Amino acid sequence: MPDAVHGESRMYIDGQLVDANSGKQFPNINPATEEIIGQVADGGREETERAIAAARRAFDETSWSHNHKFRKKCLEQLREGLTKEKELLRQQVIAEAGAPLQLTYGPQCDSVINDLGWVTSMLESYPWEQNLGTHNFFGLKSDRLVWKEAAGVVAAITPWNYPLQIELAKIGPALGAGCSVILKPAPDTPWCGTFLGRIAQEHTDIPPGVFNVITSSDPAEMGTLLAEDPRVDLISFTGSTTVGAQIMAKAAPGIKKVFLELGGKSANIILDDADFDRVIPSATMVCIHAGQGCAMQTRLLLPRSRYSEGVEKLIDAFENIKYGDPTDVQNSMGPLINATQQNRVLRYIEKGKQEGATLAFGGGIPKHLECGYFVEPTLFTDVDNSMTIAREEIFGPVLCVIPYEDDDDAVRIANDSIYGLSGAVNSASQERALAVAHRLRTGTIGVNGGMWFSPDAPFGGYKQSGVGREMGVQGFEEYLETKVVGIPTP
Ligand code: NAD
């Protein structure tokens, strides 16, 4: 029996670690064991109000937004603090998100802490001021200075699937830009958020009010208050397209800046000349972390001319997926986050069968696991792109195989989606794969196994997969405003 994992139960508001004023708490549940691992402050309107007031005051009344050097120092302290507490964070993300241990050596923990270093070094070279030169406007000669300034108070609303990665991908650039931040983590993974508050307090000189973390068992209340409050300048949201649209609508009356990272239904196109022995096994990556990733390639497009060969190899590959206890480093897939998600995934599987797809592998609750919100790695073949399982985001370990006729048909099917977050193209010819990649309406594409995910690469979606980009210089600039200043020149 592993030691109990400890997390921070308190919110972080105006520089203080605090319980909810009501004294209420809500349980944090391990999705692999279904056990309560601890409690978290169940905040509400009052705590949201205090966090907004603190963030507004810190932005308006301190030098935080102007003092680039101090901010860089604080971000370095944050990174050092995270590095010191890394093992505890690792245990927390495994326990509350069901993240497989092996992923915590990458994007569920270690690499995202390292990636903060990219933000701090980028701050050194970022052009906060540029001179566009002299312009003659009706005989009045002026130099035009372009100043980049912090956007203001940022509300960061995050999901549970890659909690730490998504939180740090927002907090790092937002604080680096000079904003003050209110982080509202998902109720299923509160500790990854509250612990950041504790690290900020214990390891950094970040002034009170600049960074706040508020938690609630109600998924919607705090998010709604943040989206509607005129003192919040920008909403940085990652989550489902449905909630993203609601946030956008709530923010609209105040013409608030909204930055959205939403869902996906990405296509992996295997062209007919591809090396199937190499590319087909990697299609099982869709099951990593039980498929709870927005950029997963959940539609596999196989050429009709090599369809049965591809399906055969896929079934072999699915048989080799290691899943179960997330603390076992062999497993790439743990549980779904909660019973609601487990049931949702199972309903989609039923729908797939009803609509005529062939269930070629999995499709149920694994019999060898006694507890936890698990669903077997699941493979559907003979999927038509019009079926529900090909159109809607399942957010579970389910791969849909869709046959296509030729390259044009593959591009048509891949683009026939409300989403456009990611994708992949595989071919023996890099040139041919790149030509197809050019035609896809999507924010990121892996060509022949190439990986695009990195701190300096902007990540985000076309169409209903989002508005704006996270990470990279472009992601940093989401948290900036642009001011142009004219000064007379002789
Ligand atoms: P979700 O949309 O249900 O919740 C996301 C956040 O919004 C949570 O903090 C939640 O408490 C809050 N929220 C929920 N309802 C709200 C409401 N009515 N008003 C205001 N806030 C509300 O998403 P989820 O289930 O936590 O996460 C899964 C989704 O996130 C998937 O659709 C996935 O594709 C998406 N996602 C996208 C990216 C990306 O970068 N594009 C990354 C990870 C996850």
Coordinates of C-alpha atoms in Angstrom, one line a residue, residues 266-269 295 297 414-415 420-426 433-453 458-460 462:
S266 CA -8.4 15.0 -34.8
A267 CA -7.6 12.8 -37.8
N268 CA -4.5 10.7 -38.3
I269 CA -4.2 10.1 -42.1
A295 CA -5.2 16.7 -29.2
Q297 CA -5.9 11.6 -33.0
A414 CA -10.3 15.0 -42.0
N415 CA -11.7 18.5 -42.5
G420 CA -9.6 21.6 -35.9
L421 CA -7.2 21.1 -33.1
S422 CA -4.6 18.6 -34.2
G423 CA -3.8 15.8 -36.7
A424 CA -1.2 13.6 -38.3
V425 CA -0.2 12.6 -41.8
N426 CA 2.0 9.5 -42.5
A433 CA 2.7 14.1 -46.4
L434 CA 3.5 17.8 -46.2
A435 CA 1.3 18.6 -49.2
V436 CA -1.6 16.9 -47.4
A437 CA -0.7 18.7 -44.2
H438 CA -1.1 22.0 -46.0
R439 CA -4.7 21.2 -46.8
L440 CA -5.8 20.3 -43.3
R441 CA -7.7 23.0 -41.3
T442 CA -6.2 22.3 -38.0
G443 CA -3.8 24.0 -35.5
T444 CA -1.1 21.3 -35.1
I445 CA 0.0 18.4 -37.3
G446 CA 2.6 15.6 -36.8
V447 CA 4.1 14.6 -40.0
N448 CA 5.6 11.1 -40.1
G449 CA 5.8 10.9 -36.3
G450 CA 7.2 14.4 -35.8
M451 CA 6.2 16.0 -32.5
W452 CA 5.0 19.6 -32.4
F453 CA 4.5 20.0 -28.7
P458 CA 2.0 28.0 -30.3
F459 CA -0.8 25.4 -29.6
G460 CA -4.4 25.9 -30.4
Y462 CA -9.1 26.2 -35.9

